[in-house]
Structures are given as C-alpha cells and as structure tokens.
PDB file of C-alpha atoms in Angstrom:
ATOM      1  CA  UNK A   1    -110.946  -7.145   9.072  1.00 64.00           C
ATOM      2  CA  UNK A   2    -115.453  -7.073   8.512  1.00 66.00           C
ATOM      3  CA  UNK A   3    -114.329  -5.266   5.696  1.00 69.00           C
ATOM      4  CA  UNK A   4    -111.908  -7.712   4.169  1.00 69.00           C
ATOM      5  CA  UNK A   5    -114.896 -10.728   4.992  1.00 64.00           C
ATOM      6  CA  UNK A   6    -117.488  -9.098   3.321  1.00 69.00           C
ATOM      7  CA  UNK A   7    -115.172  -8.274   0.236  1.00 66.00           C
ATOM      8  CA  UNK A   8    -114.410 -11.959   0.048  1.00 62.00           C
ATOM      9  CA  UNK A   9    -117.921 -13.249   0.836  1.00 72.00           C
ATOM     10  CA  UNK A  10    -119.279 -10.483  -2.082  1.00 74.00           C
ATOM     11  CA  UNK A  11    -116.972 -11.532  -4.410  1.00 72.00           C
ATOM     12  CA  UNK A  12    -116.632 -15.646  -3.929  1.00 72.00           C
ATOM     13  CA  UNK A  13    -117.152 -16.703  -7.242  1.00 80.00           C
ATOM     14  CA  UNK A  14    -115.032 -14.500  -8.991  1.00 74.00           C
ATOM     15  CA  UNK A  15    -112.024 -15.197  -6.450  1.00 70.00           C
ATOM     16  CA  UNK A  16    -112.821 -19.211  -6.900  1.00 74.00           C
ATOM     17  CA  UNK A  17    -112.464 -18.216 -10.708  1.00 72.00           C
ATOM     18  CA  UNK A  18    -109.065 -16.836 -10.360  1.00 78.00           C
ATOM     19  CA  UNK A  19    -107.829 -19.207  -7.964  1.00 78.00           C
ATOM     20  CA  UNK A  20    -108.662 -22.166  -9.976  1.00 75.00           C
ATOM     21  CA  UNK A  21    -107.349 -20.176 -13.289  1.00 72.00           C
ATOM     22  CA  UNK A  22    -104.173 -19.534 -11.846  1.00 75.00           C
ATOM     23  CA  UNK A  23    -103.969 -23.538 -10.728  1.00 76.00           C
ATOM     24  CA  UNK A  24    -104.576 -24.791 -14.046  1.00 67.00           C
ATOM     25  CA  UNK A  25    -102.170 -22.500 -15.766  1.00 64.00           C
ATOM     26  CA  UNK A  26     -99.166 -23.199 -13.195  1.00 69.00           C
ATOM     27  CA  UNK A  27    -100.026 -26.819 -13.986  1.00 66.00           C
ATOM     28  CA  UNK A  28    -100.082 -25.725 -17.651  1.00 66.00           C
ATOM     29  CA  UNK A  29     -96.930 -24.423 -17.762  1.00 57.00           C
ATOM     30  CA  UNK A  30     -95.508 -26.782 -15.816  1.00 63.00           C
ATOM     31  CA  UNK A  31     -96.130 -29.457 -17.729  1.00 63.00           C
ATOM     32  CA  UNK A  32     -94.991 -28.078 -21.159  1.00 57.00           C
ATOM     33  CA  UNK A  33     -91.536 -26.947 -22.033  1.00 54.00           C
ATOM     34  CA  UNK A  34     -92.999 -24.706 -24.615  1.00 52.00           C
ATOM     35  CA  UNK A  35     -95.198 -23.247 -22.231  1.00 49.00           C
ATOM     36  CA  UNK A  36     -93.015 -23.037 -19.755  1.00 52.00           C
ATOM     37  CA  UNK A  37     -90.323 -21.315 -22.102  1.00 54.00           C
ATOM     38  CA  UNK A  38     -92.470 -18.787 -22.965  1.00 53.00           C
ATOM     39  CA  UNK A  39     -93.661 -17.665 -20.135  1.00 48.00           C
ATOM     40  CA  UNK A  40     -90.424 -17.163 -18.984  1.00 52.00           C
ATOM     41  CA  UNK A  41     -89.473 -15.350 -21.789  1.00 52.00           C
ATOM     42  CA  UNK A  42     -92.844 -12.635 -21.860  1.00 53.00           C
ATOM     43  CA  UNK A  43     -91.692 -12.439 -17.557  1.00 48.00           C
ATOM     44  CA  UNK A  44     -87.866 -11.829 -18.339  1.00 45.00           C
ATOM     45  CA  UNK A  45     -88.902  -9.267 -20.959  1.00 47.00           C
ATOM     46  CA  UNK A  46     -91.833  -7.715 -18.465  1.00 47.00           C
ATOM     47  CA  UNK A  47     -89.178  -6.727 -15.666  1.00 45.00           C
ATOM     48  CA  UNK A  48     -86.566  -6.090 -18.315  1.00 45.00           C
ATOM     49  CA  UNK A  49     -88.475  -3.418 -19.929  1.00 51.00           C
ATOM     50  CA  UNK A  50     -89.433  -2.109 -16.604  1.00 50.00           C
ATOM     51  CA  UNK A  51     -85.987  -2.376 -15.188  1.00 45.00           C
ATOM     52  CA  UNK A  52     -84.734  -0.085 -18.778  1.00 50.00           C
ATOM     53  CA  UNK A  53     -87.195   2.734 -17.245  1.00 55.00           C
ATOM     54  CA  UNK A  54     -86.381   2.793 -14.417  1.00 50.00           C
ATOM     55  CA  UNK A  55     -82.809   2.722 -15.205  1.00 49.00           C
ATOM     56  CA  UNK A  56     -83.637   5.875 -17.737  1.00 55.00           C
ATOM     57  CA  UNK A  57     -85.639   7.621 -14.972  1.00 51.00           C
ATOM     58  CA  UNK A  58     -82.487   7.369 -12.827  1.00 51.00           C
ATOM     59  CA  UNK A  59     -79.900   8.113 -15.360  1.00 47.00           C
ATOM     60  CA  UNK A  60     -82.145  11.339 -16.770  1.00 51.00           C
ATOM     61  CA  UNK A  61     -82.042  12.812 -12.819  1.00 51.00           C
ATOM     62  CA  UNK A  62     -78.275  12.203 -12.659  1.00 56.00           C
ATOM     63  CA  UNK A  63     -77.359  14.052 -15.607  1.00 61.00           C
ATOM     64  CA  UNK A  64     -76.278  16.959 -13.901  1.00 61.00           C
ATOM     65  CA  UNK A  65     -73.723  15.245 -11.688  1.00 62.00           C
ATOM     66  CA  UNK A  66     -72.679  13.455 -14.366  1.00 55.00           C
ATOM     67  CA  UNK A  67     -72.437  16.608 -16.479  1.00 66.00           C
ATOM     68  CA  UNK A  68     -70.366  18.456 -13.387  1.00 64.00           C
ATOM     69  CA  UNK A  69     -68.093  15.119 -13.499  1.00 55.00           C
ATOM     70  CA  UNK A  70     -67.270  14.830 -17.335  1.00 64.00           C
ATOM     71  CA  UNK A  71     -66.856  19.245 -16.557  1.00 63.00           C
ATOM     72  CA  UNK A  72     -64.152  18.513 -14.033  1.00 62.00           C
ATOM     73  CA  UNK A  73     -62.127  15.757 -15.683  1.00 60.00           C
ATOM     74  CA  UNK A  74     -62.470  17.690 -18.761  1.00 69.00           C
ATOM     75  CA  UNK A  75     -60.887  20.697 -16.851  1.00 62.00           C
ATOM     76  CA  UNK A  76     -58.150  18.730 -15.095  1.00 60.00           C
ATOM     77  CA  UNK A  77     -57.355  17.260 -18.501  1.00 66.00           C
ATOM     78  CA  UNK A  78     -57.156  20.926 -20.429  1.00 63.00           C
ATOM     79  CA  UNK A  79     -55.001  22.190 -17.335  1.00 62.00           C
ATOM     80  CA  UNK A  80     -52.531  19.352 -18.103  1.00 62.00           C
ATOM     81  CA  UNK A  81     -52.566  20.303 -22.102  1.00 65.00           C
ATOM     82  CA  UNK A  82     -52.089  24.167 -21.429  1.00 66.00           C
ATOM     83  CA  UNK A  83     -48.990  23.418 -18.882  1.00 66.00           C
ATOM     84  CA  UNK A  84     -47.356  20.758 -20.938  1.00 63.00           C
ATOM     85  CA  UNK A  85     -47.615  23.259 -24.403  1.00 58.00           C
ATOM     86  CA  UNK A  86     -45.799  25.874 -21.855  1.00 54.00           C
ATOM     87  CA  UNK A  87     -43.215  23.336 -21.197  1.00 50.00           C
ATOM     88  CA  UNK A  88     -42.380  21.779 -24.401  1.00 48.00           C
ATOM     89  CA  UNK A  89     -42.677  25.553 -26.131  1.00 53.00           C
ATOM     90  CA  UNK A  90     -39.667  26.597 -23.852  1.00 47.00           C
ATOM     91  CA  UNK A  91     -36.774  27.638 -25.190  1.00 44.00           C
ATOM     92  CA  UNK A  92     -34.513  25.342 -22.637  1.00 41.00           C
ATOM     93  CA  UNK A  93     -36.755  22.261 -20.824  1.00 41.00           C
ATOM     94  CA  UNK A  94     -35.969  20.585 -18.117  1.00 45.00           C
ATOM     95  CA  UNK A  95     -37.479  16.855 -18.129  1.00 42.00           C
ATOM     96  CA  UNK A  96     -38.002  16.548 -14.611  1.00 42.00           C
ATOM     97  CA  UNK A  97     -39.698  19.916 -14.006  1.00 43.00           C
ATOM     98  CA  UNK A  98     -43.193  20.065 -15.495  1.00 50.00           C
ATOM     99  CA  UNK A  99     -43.996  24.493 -15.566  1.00 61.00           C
ATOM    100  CA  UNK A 100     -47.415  25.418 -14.144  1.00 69.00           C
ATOM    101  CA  UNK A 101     -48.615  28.449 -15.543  1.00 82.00           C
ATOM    102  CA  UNK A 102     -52.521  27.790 -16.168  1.00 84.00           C
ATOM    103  CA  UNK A 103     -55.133  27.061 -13.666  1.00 87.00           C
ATOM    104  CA  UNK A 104     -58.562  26.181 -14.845  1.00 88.00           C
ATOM    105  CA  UNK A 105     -61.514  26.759 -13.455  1.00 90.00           C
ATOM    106  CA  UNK A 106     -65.304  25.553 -14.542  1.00 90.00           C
ATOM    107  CA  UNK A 107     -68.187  27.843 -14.538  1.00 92.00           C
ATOM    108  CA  UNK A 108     -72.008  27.499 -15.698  1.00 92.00           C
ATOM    109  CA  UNK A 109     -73.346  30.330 -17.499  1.00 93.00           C
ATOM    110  CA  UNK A 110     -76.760  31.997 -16.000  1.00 92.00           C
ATOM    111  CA  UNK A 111     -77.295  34.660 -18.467  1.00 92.00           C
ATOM    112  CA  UNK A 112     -76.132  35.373 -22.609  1.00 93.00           C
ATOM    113  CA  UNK A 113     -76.893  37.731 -24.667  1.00 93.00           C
ATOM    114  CA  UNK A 114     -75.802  37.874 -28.351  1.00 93.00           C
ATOM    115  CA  UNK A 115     -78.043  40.105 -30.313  1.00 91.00           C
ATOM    116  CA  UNK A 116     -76.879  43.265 -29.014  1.00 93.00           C
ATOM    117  CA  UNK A 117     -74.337  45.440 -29.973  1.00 92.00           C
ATOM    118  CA  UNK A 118     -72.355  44.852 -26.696  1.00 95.00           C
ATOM    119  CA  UNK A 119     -73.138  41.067 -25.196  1.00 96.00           C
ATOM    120  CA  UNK A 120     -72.024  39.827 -22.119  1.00 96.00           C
ATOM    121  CA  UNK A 121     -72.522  36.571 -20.329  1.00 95.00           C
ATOM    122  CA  UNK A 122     -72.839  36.155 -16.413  1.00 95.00           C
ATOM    123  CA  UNK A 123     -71.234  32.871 -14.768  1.00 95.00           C
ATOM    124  CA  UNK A 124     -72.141  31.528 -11.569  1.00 93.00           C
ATOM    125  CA  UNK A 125     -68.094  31.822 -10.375  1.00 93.00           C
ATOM    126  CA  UNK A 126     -66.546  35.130  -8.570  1.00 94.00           C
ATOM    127  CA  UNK A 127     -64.253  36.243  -6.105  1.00 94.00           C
ATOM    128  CA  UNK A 128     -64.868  33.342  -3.521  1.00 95.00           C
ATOM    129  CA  UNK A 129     -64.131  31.075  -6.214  1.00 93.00           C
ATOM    130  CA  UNK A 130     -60.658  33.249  -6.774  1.00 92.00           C
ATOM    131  CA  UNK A 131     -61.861  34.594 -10.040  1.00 93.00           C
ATOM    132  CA  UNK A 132     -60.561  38.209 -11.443  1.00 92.00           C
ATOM    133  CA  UNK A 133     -61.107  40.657 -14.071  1.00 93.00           C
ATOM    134  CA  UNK A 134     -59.207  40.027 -17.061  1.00 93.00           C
ATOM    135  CA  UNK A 135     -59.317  36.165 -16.988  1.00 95.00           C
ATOM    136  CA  UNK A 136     -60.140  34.195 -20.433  1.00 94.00           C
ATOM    137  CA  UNK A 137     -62.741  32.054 -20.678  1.00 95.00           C
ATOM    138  CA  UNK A 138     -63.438  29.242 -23.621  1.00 92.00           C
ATOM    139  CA  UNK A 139     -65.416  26.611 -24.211  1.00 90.00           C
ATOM    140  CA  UNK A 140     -64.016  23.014 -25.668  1.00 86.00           C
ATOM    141  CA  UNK A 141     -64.408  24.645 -28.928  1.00 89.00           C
ATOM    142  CA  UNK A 142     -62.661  28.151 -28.328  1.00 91.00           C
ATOM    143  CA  UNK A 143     -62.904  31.288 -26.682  1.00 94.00           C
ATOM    144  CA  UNK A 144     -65.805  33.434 -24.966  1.00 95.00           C
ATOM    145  CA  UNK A 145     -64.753  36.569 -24.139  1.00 96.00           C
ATOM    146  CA  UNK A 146     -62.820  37.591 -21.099  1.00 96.00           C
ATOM    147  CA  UNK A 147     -63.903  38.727 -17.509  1.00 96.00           C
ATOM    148  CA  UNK A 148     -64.513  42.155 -17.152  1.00 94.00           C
ATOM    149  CA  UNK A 149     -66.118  42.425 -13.897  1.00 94.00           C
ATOM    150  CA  UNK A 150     -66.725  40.061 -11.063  1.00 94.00           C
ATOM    151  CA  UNK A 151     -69.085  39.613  -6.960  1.00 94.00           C
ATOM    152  CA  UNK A 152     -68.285  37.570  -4.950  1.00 95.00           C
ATOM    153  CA  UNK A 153     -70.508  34.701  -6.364  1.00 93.00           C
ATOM    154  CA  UNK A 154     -70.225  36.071  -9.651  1.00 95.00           C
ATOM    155  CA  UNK A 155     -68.693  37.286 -12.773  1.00 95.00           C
ATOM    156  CA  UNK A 156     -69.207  39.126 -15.749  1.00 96.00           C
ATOM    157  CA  UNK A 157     -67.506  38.160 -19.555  1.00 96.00           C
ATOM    158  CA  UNK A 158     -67.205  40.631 -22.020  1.00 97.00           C
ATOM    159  CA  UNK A 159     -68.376  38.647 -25.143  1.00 96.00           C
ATOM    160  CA  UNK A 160     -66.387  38.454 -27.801  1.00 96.00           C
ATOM    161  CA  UNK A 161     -69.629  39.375 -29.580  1.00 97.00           C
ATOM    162  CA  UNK A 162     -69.131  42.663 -28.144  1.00 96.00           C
ATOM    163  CA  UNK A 163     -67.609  46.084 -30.188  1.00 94.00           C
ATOM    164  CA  UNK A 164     -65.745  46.993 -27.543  1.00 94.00           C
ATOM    165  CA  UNK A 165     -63.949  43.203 -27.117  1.00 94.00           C
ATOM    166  CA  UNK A 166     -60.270  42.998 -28.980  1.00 94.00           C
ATOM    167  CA  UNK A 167     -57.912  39.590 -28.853  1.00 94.00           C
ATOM    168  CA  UNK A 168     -54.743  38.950 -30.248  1.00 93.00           C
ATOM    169  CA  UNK A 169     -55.113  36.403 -33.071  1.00 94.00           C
ATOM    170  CA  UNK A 170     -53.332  34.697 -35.503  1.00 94.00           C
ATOM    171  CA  UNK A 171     -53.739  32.647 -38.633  1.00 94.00           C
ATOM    172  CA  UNK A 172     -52.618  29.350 -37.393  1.00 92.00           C
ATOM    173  CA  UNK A 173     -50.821  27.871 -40.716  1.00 90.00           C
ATOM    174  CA  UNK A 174     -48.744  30.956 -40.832  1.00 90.00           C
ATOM    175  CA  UNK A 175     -48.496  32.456 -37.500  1.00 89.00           C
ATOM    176  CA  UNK A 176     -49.495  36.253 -38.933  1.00 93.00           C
ATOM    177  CA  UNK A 177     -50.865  38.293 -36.412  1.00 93.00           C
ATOM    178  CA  UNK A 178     -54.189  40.470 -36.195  1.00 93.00           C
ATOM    179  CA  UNK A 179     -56.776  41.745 -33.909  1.00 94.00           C
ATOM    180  CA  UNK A 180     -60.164  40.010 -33.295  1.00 95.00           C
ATOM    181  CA  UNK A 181     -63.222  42.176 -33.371  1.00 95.00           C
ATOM    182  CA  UNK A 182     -66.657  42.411 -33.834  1.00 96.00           C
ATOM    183  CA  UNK A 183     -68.471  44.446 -36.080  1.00 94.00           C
ATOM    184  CA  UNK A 184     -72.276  43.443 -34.902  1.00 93.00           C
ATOM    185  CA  UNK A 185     -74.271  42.047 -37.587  1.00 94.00           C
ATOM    186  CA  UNK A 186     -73.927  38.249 -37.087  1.00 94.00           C
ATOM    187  CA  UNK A 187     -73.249  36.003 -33.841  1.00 95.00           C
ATOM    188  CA  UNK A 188     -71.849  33.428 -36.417  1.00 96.00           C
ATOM    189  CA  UNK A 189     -69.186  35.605 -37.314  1.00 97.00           C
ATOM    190  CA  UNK A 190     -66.044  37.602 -35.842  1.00 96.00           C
ATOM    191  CA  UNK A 191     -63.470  40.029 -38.077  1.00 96.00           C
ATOM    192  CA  UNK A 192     -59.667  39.562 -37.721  1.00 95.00           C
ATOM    193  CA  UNK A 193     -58.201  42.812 -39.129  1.00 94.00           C
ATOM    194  CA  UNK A 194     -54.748  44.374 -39.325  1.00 92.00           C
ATOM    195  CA  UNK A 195     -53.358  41.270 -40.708  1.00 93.00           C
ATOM    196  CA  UNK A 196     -50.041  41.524 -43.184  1.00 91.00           C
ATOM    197  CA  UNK A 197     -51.234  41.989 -47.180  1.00 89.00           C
ATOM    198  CA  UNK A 198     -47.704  39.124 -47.040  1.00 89.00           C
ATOM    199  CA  UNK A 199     -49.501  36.595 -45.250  1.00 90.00           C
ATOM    200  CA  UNK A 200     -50.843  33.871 -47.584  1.00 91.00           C
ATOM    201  CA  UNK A 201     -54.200  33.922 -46.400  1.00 91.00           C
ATOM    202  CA  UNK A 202     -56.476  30.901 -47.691  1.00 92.00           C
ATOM    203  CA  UNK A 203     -60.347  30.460 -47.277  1.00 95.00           C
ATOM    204  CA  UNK A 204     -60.683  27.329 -44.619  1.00 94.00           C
ATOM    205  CA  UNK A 205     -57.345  28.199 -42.352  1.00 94.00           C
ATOM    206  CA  UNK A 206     -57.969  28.139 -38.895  1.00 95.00           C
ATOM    207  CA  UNK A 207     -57.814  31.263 -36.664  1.00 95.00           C
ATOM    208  CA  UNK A 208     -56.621  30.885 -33.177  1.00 94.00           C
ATOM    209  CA  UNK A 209     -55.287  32.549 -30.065  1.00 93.00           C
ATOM    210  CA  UNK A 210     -51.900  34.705 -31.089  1.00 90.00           C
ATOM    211  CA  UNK A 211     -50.431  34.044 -27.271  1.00 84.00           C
ATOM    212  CA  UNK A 212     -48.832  37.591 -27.228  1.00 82.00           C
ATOM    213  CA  UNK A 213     -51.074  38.546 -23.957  1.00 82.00           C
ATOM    214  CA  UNK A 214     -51.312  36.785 -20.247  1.00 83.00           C
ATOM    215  CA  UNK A 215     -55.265  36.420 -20.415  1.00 90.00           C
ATOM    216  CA  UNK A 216     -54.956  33.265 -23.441  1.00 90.00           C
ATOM    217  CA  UNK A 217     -52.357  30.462 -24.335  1.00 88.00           C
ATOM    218  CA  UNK A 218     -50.928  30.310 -27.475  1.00 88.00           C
ATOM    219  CA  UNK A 219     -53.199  28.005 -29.990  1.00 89.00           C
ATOM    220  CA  UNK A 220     -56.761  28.496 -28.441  1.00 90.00           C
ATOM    221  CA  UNK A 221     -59.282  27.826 -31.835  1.00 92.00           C
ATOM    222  CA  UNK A 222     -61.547  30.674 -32.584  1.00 95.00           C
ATOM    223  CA  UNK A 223     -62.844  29.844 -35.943  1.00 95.00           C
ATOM    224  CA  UNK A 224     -62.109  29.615 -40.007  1.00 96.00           C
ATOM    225  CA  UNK A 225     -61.386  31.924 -42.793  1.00 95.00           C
ATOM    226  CA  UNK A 226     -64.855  32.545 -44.353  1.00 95.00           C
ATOM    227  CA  UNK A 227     -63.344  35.406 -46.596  1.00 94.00           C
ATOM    228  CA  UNK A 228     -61.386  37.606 -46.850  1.00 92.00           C
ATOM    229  CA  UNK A 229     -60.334  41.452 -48.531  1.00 91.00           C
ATOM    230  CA  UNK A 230     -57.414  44.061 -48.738  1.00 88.00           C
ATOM    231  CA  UNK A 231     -58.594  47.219 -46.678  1.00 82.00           C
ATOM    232  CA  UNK A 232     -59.103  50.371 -48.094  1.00 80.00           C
ATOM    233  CA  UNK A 233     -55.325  51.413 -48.049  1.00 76.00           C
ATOM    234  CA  UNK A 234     -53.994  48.152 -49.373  1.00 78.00           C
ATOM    235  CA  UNK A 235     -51.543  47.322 -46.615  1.00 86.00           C
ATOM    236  CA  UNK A 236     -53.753  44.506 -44.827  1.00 90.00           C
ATOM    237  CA  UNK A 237     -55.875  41.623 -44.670  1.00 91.00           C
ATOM    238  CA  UNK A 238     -59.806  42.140 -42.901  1.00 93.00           C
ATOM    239  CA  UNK A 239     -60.909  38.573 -42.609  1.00 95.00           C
ATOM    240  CA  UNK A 240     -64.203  37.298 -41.810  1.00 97.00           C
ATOM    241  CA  UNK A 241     -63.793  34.467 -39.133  1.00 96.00           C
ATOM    242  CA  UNK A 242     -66.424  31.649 -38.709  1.00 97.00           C
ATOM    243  CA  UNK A 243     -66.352  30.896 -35.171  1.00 96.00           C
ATOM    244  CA  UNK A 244     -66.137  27.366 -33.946  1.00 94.00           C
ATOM    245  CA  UNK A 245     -68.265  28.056 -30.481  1.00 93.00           C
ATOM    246  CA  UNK A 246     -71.915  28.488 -31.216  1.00 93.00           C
ATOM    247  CA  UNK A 247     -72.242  31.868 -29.342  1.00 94.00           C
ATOM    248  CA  UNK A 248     -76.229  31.296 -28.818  1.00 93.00           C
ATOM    249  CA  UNK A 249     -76.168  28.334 -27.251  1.00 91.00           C
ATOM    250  CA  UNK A 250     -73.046  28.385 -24.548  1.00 91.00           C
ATOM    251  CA  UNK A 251     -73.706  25.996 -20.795  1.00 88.00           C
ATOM    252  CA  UNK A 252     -70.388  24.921 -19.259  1.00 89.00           C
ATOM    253  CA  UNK A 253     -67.390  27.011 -19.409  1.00 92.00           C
ATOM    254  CA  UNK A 254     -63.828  26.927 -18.638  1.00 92.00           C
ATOM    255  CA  UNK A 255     -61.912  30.174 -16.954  1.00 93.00           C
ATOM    256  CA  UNK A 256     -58.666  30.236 -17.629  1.00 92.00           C
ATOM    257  CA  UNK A 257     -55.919  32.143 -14.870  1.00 90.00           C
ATOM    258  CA  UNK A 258     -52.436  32.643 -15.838  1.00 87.00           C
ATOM    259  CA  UNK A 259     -50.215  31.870 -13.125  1.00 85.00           C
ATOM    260  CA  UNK A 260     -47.529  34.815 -14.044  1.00 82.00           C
ATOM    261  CA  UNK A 261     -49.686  37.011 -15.285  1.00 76.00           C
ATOM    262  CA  UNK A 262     -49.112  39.592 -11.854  1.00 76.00           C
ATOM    263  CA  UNK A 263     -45.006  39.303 -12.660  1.00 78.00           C
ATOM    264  CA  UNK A 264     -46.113  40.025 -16.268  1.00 73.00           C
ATOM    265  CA  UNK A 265     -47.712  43.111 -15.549  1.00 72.00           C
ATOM    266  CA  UNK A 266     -45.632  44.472 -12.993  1.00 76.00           C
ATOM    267  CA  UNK A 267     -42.411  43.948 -15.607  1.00 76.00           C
ATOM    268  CA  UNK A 268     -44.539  45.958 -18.870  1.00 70.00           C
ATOM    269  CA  UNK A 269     -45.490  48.336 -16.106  1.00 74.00           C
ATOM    270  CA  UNK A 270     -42.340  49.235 -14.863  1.00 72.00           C
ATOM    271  CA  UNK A 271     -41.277  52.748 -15.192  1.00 58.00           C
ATOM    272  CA  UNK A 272     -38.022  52.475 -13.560  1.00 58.00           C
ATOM    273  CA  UNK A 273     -34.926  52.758 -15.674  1.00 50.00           C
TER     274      UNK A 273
END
C-alpha cells in the first residue's frame, strides 16, 4: 500500500493531467453528436477487430476437430453412396430393404513415400480398429492403394505407386476392362494395360474402379486418359492414366471393408465339386 502512496505522490501532476483530460473529453463527447458518434464508432471497431482475432486464434486451434468432423460426416455420407449403388445395381431390388455391403472407416496417414520404386503409406488405423489386409483405401478423389499389412494400431497400404500394386480398371464411358499398374517414373501418372484394341479409347475419358474384385466398388475415379498406344503385338490398348489424387500430398483417408468379401472368397476358393 507505501508503495502505491509514493507512486501517486511521485507522479501527482501527471495523474491530475489525465484525470482532468479524461473529464473534459467525456464532457466533449458528450456534448456533441459528432463526437459522440465517432467515438463510438473507433470503440465498436477497437473490440471488433479484437474480437475477429480472437475468434481466428480459436477457430485456427479447432481445426483439427473440425477436420475429424467434416472426416466423419464425409465417411457416413460415402458409406450411404457405396450401399445405395449396391442396391440400385441389383439385378432384382427390394424397396424396403436397403443392402449393406461397405463399411467405411477414416484413417490419417503418418508416413508416404512416392519416389521409390515400391511406395507405401502407413495409417494410424489397425487391428483394434477392425482393419485387415486386403482392404481398399481412397481418398475423395480416388484410390490409394490397398492394405497389405496391418498392428494393432496400425496399417500398411501398398501404394498404387508401387510395381508390385495391380487393380482392376475400366474405362468408364465404355466399361472395357484392364489392369492398373505402375511403371515408376512419375507419381502423376499410372498405366492401364491389357485393354481391348475394340474399345474406343479417347484422350480425356475417365478411368475408374472395374468392380470385378471384393477390395473396391464398382465406379471408384482413378484418373484420365493422358495417351494412349497399341502394344507391341497389336491386340491391346497401354494407356497412360492421369490420376485424380495427388499422390504427394495425401492426409485423411477412407478404408473401405466389403461386407461379403469372406463368403466371396470362401465360394472362388472352393474346391469341392
């Protein structure tokens, strides 16, 4: 309290200064509108410009929840899409019974690699999260790769920027079938080969998932005709597909289980006559 008297007593005439400053511009404004107007408008705008940072301060630390958010409705939403294509692509559909065959589930991805000749990517999902080997994964704009090895907090994709990866594709405005690869020289770029020298194959066309597997639906984009040429023997199409995902720069992901993919296997395995 000494300390607050001698402050005061030190600094008198400066604090009579202010106090009688601050009187004669209350009465100022007071007593002009225009005053008065402005000095509610420079106030309004003080605490409105400091109410916008702190609003961006909060909003830049919630990103990540709101990122997880937009993640999951985005998943619950693609769920819906694969499961309703099932139904209406049925030969014989039942309006009242809606087929489940997809689950989704949403990863992050810790670790890419796409300058190598065999990538791989490492998501922060695994077996206590119910994921497999052999489960698709894709992005809003198309496919990854598939899962080729899994922990129990995590799992491995096999790129499809990797020479050992093959998909079943198709050309989507003509439903010809090929197999994706990847030949290693660009991360821009995948080759669809084996495709019929009868398909009418035009620079532009999209390329998308062929369906003819239980890892990925039917119509999953993968990318565009960039070109295209008749292999050596004449009897096919090897196209160079422009992918849609930018493989170097891949965050959230999508994994993708098929439902009746065990009953699948068990009936293409079956030996028994």
């Amino acid at each position: 309290m000494q300390q607050i008297f001698n402050f005061v007593i030190r600094n008198k005439t400066f604090l009579l200064f202010i106090l009688l400053f601050s009187i004669a511009l209350t009465l100022t404004i007071q007593s002009h509108s225009y005053h008065k107007s402005k000095f509610i408008n420079s106030a309004n705008g003080l605490t409105g410009g400091l109410y916008g940072a702190m609003n961006s301060v909060d909003q830049y630390f919630n990103l990540k929840t709101e990122n997880n958010i937009l993640a999951e409705e985005n998943k619950l939403l693609r769920e819906q899409l694969l499961n309703l294509k099932t139904t209406i692509d049925s030969t014989f559909i039942d309006s009242s019974y809606a087929q489940i065959k997809y689950r989704i589930t949403t990863a992050d991805v810790y670790k890419n690699s796409y300058a190598a000749t065999n990538n791989y990517l490492t998501l922060n999902k695994g077996k206590n999260d119910s994921i497999k080997t052999d489960l698709g994964v894709m992005t809003s704009n198309g496919i990854i790769g598939i899962i080729d090895n899994t922990s129990n907090k995590y799992s491995r994709v096999l790129s499809i920027l990797n020479k050992k990866s093959r998909i079943n594709a198709k050309i989507k405005s003509t439903n010809h079938i090929g197999s994706l690869k990847w030949n290693g020289d660009s991360p821009l770029f995948v080759q669809l080969v084996d495709v019929s020298q009868f398909a009418p194959v035009k620079i532009g066309d999209t390329i998308e998932t062929g369906g003819e597997s239980s890892i990925f639906p039917k119509g999953i984009g993968i990318g565009s005709i960039a070109s295209f040429e008749t292999d050596i023997g004449g009897d096919t199409y090897n196209i160079e597909v422009k992918l849609f995902n930018d493989m170097t720069n891949v965050g959230k992901v999508y994994i993708i289980e098929n439902l009746e993919r065990n009953e699948i296997y068990n009936l293409e395995n079956n030996t028994n006559e």
